[in-house]
Coordinates of C-alpha atoms in Angstrom, one line a residue:
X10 CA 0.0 0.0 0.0
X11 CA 1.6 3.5 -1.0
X12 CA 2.7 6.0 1.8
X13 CA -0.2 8.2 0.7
X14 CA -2.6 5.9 1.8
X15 CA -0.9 4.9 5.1
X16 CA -2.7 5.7 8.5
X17 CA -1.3 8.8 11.0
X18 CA 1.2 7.7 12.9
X19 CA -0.7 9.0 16.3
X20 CA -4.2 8.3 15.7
X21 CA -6.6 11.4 16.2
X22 CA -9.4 11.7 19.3
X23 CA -12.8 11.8 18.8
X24 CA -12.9 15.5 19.5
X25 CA -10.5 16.6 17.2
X26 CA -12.7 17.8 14.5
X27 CA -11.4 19.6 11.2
X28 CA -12.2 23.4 11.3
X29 CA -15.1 23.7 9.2
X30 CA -15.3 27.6 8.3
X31 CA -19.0 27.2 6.3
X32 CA -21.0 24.6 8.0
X33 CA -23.9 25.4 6.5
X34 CA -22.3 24.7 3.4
X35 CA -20.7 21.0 4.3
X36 CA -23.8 20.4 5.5
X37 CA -25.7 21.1 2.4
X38 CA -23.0 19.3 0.0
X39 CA -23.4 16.1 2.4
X40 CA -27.2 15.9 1.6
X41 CA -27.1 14.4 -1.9
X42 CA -24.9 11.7 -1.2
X43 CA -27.1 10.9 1.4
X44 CA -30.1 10.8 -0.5
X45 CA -28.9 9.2 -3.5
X46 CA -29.8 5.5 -2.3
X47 CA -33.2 6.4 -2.0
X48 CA -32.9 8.3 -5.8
X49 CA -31.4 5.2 -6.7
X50 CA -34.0 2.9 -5.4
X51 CA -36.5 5.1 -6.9
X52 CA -35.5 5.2 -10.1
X53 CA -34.2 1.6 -10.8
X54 CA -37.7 0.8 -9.1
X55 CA -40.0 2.1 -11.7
X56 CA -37.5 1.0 -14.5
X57 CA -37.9 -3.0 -13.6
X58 CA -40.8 -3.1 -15.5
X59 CA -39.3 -1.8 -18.7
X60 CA -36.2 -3.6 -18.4
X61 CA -38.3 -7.5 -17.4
X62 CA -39.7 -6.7 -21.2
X63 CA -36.5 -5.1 -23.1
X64 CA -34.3 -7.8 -21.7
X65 CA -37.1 -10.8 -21.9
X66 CA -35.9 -12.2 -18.7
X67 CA -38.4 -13.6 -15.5
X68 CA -35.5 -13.0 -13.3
X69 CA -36.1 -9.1 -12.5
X70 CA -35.5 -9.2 -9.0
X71 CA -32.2 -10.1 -9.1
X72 CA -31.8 -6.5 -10.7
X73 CA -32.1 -5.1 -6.9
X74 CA -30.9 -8.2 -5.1
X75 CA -27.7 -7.8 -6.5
X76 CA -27.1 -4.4 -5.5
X77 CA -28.4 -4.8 -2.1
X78 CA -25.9 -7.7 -1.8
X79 CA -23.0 -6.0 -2.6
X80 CA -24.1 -3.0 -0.3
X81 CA -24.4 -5.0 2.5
X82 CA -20.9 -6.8 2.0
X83 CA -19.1 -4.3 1.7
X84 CA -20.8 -2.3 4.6
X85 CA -18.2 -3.7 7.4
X86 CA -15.0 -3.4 5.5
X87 CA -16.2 0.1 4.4
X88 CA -16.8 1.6 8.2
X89 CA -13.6 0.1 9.4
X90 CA -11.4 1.3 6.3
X91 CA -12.7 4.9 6.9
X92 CA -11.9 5.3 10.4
X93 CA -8.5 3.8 9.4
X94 CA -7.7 6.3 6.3
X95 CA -10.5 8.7 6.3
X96 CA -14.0 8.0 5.3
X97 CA -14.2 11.0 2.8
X98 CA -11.3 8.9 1.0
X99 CA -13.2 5.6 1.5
X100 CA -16.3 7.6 0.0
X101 CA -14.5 8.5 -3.0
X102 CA -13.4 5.4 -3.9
X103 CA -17.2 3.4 -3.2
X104 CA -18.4 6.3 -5.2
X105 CA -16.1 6.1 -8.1
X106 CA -16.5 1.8 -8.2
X107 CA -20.4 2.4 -8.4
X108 CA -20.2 4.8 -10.8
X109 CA -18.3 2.4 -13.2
X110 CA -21.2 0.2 -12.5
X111 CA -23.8 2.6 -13.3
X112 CA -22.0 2.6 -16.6
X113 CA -21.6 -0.8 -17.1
X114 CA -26.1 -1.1 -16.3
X115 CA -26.9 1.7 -18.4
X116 CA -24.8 0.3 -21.9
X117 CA -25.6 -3.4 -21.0
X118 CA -26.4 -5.6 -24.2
X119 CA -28.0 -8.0 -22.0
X120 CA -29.5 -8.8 -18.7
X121 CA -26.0 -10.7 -17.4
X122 CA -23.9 -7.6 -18.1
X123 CA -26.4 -5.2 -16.1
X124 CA -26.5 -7.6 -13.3
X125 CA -22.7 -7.1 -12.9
X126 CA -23.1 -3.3 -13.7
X127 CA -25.9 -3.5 -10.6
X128 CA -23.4 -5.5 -8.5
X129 CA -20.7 -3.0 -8.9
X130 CA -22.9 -0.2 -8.3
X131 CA -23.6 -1.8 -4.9
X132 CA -20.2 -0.6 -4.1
X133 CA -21.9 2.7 -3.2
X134 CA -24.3 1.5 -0.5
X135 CA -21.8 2.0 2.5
X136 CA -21.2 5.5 1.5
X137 CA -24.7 6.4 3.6
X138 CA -23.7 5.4 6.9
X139 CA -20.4 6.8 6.6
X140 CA -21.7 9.9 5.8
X141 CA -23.9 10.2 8.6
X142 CA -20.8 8.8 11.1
X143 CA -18.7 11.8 9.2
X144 CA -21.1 14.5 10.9
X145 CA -20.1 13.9 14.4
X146 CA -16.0 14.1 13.4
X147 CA -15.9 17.2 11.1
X148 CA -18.9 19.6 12.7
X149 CA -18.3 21.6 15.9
X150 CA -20.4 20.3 18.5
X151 CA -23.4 22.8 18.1
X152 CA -24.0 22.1 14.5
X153 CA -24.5 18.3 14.7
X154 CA -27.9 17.9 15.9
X155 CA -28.6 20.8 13.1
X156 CA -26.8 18.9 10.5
X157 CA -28.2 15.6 11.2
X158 CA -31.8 17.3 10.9
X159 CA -31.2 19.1 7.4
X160 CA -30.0 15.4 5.9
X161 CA -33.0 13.5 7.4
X162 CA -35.4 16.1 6.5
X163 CA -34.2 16.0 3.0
X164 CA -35.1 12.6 2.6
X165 CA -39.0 13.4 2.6
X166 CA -38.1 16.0 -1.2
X167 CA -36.1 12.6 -2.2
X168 CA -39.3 10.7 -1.4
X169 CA -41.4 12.8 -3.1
X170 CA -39.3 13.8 -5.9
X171 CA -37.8 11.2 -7.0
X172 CA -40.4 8.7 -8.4
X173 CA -41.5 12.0 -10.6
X174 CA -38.3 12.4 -12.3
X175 CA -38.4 8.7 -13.0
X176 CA -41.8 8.9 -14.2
X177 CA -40.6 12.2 -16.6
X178 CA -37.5 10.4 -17.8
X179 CA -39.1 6.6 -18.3
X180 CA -42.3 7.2 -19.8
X181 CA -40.2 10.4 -22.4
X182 CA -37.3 8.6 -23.2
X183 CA -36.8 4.9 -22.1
X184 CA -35.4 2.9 -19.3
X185 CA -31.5 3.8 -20.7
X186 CA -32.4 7.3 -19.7
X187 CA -33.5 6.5 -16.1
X188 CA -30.2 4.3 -15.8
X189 CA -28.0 7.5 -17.3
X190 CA -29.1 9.6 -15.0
X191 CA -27.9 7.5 -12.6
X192 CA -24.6 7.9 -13.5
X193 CA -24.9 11.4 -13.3
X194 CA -26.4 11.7 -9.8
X195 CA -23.3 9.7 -8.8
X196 CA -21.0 12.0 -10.5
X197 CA -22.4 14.6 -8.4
X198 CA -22.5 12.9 -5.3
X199 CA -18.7 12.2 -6.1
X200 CA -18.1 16.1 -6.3
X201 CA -20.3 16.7 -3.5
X202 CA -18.1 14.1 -1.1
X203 CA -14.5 15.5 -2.8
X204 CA -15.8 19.2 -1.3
X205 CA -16.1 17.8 2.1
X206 CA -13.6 17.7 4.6
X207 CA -11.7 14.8 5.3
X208 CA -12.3 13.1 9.1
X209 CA -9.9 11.7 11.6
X210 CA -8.0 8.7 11.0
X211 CA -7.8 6.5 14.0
X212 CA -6.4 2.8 14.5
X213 CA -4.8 0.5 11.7
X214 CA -6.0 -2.3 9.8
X215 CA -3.1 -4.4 11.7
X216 CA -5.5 -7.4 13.3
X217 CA -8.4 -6.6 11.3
X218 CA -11.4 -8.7 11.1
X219 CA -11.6 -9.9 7.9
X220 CA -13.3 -13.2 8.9
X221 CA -16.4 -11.7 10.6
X222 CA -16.9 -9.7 7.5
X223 CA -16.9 -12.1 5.1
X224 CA -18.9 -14.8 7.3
X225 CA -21.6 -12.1 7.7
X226 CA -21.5 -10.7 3.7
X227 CA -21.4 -14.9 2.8
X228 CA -23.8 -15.9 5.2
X229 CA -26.7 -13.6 4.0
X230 CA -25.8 -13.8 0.5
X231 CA -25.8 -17.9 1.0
X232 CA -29.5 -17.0 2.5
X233 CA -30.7 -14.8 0.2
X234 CA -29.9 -16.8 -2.8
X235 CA -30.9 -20.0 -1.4
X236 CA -34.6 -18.4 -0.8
X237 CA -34.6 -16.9 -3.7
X238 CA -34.3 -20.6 -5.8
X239 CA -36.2 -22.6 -3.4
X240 CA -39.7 -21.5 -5.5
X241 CA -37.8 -23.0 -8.7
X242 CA -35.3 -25.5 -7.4
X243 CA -37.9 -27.1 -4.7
X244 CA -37.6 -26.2 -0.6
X245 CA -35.9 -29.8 0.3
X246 CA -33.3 -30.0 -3.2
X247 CA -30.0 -30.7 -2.2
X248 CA -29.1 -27.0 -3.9
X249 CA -31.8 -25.2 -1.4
X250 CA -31.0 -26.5 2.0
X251 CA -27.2 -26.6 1.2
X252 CA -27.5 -22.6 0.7
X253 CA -29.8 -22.3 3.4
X254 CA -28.5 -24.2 5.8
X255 CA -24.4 -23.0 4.9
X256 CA -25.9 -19.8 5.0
X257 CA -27.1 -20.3 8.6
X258 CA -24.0 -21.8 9.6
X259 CA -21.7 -18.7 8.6
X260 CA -23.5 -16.4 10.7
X261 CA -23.8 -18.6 13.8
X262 CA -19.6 -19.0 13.0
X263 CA -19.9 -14.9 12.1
X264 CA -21.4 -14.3 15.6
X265 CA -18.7 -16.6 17.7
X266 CA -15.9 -14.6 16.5
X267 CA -17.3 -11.3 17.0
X268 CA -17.1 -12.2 20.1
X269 CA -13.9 -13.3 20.3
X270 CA -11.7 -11.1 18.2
X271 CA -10.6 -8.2 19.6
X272 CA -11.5 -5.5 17.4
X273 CA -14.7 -6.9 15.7
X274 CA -15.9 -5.8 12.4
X275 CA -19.6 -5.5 14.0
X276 CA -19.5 -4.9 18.0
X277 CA -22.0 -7.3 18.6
X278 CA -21.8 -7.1 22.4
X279 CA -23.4 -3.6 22.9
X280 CA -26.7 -6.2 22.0
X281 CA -25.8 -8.4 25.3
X282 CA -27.8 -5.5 26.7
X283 CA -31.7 -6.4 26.8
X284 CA -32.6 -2.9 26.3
X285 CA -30.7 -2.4 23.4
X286 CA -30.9 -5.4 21.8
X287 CA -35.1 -5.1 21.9
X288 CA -34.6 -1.2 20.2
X289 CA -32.0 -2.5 17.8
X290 CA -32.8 -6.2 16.3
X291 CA -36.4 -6.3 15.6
X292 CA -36.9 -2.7 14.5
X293 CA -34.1 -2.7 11.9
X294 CA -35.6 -5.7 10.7
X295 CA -39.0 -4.4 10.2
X296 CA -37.7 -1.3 9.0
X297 CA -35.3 -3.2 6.0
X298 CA -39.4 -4.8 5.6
X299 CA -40.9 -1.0 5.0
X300 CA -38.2 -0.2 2.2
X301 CA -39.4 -3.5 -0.3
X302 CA -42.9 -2.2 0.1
X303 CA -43.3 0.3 -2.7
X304 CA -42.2 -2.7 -5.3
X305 CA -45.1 -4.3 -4.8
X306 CA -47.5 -1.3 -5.9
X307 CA -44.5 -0.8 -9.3
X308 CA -45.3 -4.0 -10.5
X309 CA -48.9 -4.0 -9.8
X310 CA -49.2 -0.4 -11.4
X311 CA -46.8 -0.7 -14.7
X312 CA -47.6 -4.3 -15.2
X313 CA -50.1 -4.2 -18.3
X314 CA -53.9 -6.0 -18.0
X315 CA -54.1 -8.9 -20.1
X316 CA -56.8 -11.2 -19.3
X317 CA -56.0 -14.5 -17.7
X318 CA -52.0 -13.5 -18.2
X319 CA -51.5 -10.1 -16.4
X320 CA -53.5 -8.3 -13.7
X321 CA -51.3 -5.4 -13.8
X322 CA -53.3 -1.4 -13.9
X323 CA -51.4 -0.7 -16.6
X324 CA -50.3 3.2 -16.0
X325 CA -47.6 5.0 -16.9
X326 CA -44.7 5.7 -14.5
X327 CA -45.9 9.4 -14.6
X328 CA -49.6 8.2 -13.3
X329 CA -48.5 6.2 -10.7
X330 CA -46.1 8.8 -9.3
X331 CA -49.1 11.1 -9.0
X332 CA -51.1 9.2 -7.1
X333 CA -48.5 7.9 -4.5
X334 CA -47.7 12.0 -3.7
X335 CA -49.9 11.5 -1.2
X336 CA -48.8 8.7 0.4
X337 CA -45.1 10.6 0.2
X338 CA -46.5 14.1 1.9
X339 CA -47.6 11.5 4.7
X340 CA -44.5 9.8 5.0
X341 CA -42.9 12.7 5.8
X342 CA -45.1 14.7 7.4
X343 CA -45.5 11.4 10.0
X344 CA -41.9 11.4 10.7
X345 CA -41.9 15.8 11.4
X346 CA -44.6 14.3 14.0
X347 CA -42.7 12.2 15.8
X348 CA -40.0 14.5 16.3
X349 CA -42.3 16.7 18.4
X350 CA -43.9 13.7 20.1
X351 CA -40.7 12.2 21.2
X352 CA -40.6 15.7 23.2
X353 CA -43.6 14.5 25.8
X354 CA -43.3 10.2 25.4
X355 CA -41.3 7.8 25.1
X356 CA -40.0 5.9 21.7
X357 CA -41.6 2.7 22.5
X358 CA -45.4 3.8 22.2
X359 CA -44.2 5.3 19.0
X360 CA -43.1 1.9 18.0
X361 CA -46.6 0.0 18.5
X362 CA -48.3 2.6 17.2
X363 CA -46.6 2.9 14.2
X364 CA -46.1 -0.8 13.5
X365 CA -49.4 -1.4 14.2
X366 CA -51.0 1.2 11.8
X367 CA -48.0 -0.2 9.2
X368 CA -49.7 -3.8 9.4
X369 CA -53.0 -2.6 9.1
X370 CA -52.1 -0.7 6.0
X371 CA -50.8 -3.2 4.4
X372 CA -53.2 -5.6 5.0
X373 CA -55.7 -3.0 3.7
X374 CA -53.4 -3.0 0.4
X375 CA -53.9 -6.6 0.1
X376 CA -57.6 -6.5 -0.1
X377 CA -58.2 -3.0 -1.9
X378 CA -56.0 -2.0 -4.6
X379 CA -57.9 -1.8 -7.9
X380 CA -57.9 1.5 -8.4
X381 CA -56.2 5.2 -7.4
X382 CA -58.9 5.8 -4.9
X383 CA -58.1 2.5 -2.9
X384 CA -54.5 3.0 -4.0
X385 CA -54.5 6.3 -2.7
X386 CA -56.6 5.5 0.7
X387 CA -54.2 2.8 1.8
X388 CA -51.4 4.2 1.0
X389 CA -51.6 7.2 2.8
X390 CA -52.3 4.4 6.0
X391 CA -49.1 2.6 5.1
X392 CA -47.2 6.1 4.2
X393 CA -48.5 7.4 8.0
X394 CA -47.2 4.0 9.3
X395 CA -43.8 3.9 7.8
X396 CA -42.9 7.6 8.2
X397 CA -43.7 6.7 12.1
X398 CA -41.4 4.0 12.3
X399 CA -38.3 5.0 10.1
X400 CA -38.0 8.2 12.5
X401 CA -38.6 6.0 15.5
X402 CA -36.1 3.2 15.1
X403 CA -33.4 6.1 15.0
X404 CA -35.0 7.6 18.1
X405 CA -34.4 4.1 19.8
X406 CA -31.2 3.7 19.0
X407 CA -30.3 6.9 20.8
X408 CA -32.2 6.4 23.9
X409 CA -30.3 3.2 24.4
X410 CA -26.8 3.8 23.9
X411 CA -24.0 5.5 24.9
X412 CA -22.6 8.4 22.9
X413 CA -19.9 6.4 21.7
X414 CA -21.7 3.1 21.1
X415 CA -24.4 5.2 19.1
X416 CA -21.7 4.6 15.8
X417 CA -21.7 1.0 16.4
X418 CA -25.4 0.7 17.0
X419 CA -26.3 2.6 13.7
X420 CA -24.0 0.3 12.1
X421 CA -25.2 -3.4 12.7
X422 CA -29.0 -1.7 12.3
X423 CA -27.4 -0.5 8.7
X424 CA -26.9 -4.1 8.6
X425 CA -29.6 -5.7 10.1
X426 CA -32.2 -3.4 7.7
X427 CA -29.9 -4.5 4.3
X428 CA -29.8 -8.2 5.1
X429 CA -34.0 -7.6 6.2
X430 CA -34.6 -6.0 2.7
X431 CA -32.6 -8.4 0.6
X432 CA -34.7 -11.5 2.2
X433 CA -37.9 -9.6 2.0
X434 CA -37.2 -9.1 -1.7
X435 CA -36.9 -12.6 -2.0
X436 CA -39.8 -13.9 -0.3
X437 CA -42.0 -10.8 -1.9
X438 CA -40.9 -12.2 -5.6
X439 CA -42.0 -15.9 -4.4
X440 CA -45.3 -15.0 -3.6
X441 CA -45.8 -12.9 -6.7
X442 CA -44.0 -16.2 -8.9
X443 CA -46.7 -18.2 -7.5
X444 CA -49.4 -16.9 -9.8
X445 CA -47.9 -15.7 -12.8
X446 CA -47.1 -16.6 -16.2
X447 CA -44.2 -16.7 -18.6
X448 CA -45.1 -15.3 -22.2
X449 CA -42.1 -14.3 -24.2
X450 CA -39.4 -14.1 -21.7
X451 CA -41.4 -12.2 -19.4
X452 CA -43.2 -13.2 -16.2
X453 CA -46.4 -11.6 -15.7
X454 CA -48.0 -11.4 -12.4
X455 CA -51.7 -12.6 -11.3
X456 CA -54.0 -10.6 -9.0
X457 CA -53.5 -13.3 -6.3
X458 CA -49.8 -13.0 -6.7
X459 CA -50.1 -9.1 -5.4
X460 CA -52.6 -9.8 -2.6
X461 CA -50.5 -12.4 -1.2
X462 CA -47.2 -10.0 -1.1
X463 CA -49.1 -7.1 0.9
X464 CA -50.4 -10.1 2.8
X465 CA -46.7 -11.3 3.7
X466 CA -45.8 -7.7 4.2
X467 CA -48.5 -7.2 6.6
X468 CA -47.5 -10.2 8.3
X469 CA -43.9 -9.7 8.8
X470 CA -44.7 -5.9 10.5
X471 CA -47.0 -8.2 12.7
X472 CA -44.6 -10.4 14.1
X473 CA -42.4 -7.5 14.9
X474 CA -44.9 -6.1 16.5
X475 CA -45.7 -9.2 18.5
X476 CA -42.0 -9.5 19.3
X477 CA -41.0 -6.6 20.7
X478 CA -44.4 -6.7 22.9
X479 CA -41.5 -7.3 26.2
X480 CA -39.3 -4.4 25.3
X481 CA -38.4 -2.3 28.6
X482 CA -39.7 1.3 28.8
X483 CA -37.3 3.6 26.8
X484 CA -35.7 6.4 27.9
X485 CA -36.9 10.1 25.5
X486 CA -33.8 10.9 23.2
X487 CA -33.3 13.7 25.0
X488 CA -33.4 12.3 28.5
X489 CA -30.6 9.7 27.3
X490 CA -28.5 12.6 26.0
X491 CA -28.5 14.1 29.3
X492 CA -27.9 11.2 31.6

């Protein structure tokens, strides 16, 4: 490795921040990186659809899966890298391997070269967290809380916004388009994180935990793929339980050497603590659950209506983005409310209420989604649901922790809410393969197909829910800040 890319000798303390002279300014150029996950996600959504049909393939999902795999891979190495040499650095380099990618997806001849452009796009998924463990290292003291606000809050204009561009650029010019402007939201993101400043390095890489990271990455990839194939392959193959059951195996092995090693990839012990294991696990899982739900309602809404082949609506990308706005103003106007309730209760009502009106949302999807009017109706339930609980998990987190464990936390529910999304793809695409048909190269999806994925959905919120029905009192944000 080349002297410019060697740690400091003396590793810097946590309150030796980098002068910022315009915080305002960092704080604005940090926003886009941090939103451009949910841009991507967005985006590549809505084009699914097109590319299933351009590409004649009935393996769409991998499109996402891929990415998400990658992501959550990489994750570990990434947050331990950039504490090491600097997580702007770290950024710059994630960004400038998933920018290739973005290349590679958007020129693809044929579904197998976009699946490696998707996989190497992945690549960018760890810049998110490191961004938001940048703001404690580079802002003075006064201007974190501020900072941390302006990057959530922008997430509700990303929400919003973003299936609208895709609707303007799929429906005008093509599914290429969509995946172009990809690369160019990652070139900006590149520029934006190359104008930050760069954070302390601390520690080395001497002793590193490589085998925790790649028994976790292996373990849910082994799990992931393995669901994904039992539809086809049958649930007791030889091919299915060997992935499942190797796949089980690496993160039981994963867990017994975080505990072990001395510095541990994932610090696993801050959830030997009741308390914060019951704000941390379950929630992140639920949570990764939240973030698969809009693909249900971009298949059933793009799909086309061909009797006894497709029960799709039919609408443009355009339509569809207009009549989830509503559900999007809720989403973010639910989380704005949380903030002010956290001021008079504790996260944990927050929790069951939110989970609880998730659920029933979804359920309600399952039974009523023929036209915009249900559409509309219960997605503005699920939207009030999930803007709840996506503000509330990171309330939890902070009421359980320490200052300096709140890093760690963030990180293993970064990880707990990938892996969650990545199975919950899987198990979403087996109900909707189920009841569908194959015409062309193309899978097509059944009315009973999309009823029983908001009826999975609903059920996985549940069990959370029904889970976490034990969890201690929890302390306000605020309160734990103080104490």
């Amino acid at each position: 490795m080349s002297s410019s890319l060697q740690p400091a000798a003396a590793a810097e303390t946590a309150d030796s921040r980098p002068a910022v002279s315009r915080p305002l300014a960092v704080a604005l150029l940090l926003v886009w990186p941090a939103q451009l996950l949910t841009v991507v996600g967005s985006i590549g959504s809505n084009a699914m659809p097109q590319i299933a049909e351009h590409m004649r393939t009935p393996h769409i999902a991998w499109f996402t899966v891929t990415f998400v795999l990658v992501s959550l891979m990489t994750v570990p190495f990434a947050m331990k890298l950039g504490s090491v040499f600097g997580k702007r650095r770290i950024m710059v380099i994630l960004t400038a391997a998933g920018l290739v990618g973005d290349i590679v997806a958007a020129v693809a001849p044929n579904f197998t070269v976009m699946l490696i452009g998707r996989a190497m796009g992945g690549f960018y998924g760890p810049v998110v967290p490191l961004v938001m463990a940048s703001v404690r290292e580079i802002f003075p003291r006064a201007w974190v809380s501020t900072v941390y606000g302006i990057i959530t809050g922008s997430i509700g204009i990303a929400q919003v916004g973003s299936p609208l561009l895709a609707g303007w650029l799929i429906d005008d010019f093509g599914w290429r388009a969509a995946l172009w402007s990809l690369v160019i939201s990652t070139l900006v993101a590149g520029a934006c994180l190359l104008a930050m400043p760069e954070t302390p390095r601390k520690g080395t890489v001497r002793n590193f935990d490589w085998a925790g990271g790649l028994l976790l990455g292996g373990g849910v990839a082994l799990l992931v793929f393995g669901i994904g194939k039992g539809g086809s392959w049958g649930w007791t193959a030889a091919g299915t339980m060997i992935c499942l059951v190797a796949g089980v195996a690496a993160l039981v092995g994963f867990v017994l050497v975080e505990l072990r090693v001395q510095q541990p990839v994932v610090h696993v012990r801050i959830l030997a603590r009741r308390a914060v294991a019951a704000a941390v696990i379950v929630p992140s899982l639920v949570q990764g659950v939240f973030f698969v739900v809009p693909t249900v309602l971009t298949f059933l809404a793009l799909y086309p209506a061909i009797p006894h082949v497709s029960d799709g609506l039919g609408w443009s990308v355009t339509h569809t983005a207009v009549v989830g706005i509503a559900a999007g103003v809720v989403t973010v106007l639910a989380g704005v409310a949380v903030g002010r309730l956290l001021r008079r209760t504790g996260p944990r009502l927050l929790w069951f209420v939110s989970t609880g009106t998730l659920s029933v949302g979804l359920l309600l999807a399952g039974l009523y989604h023929g036209d915009e009017v249900e559409i509309i109706l219960t997605g503005v339930v699920i939207g009030l649901g999930g803007g709840m609980l996506v503000s509330t998990v990171g309330s939890m987190i902070v009421s359980v922790v320490s200052l300096e464990d709140q890093p760690a936390a963030s990180g293993i529910s970064s990880l707990l809410y990938q892996a969650s999304g990545a199975l919950t793809y899987q198990l979403l695409f087996l109900q909707l393969d189920d009841h569908s048909t194959v015409m062309r190269g193309v899978t097509f999806y059944a009315d009973a197909g999309f009823r029983n994925a908001y009826f999975v959905l609903a059920g996985l919120v549940a069990v959370g829910f029904l889970l976490t029905l034990g969890m201690p009192r929890l302390q306000r944000p605020e309160q734990a800040l103080q104490s």
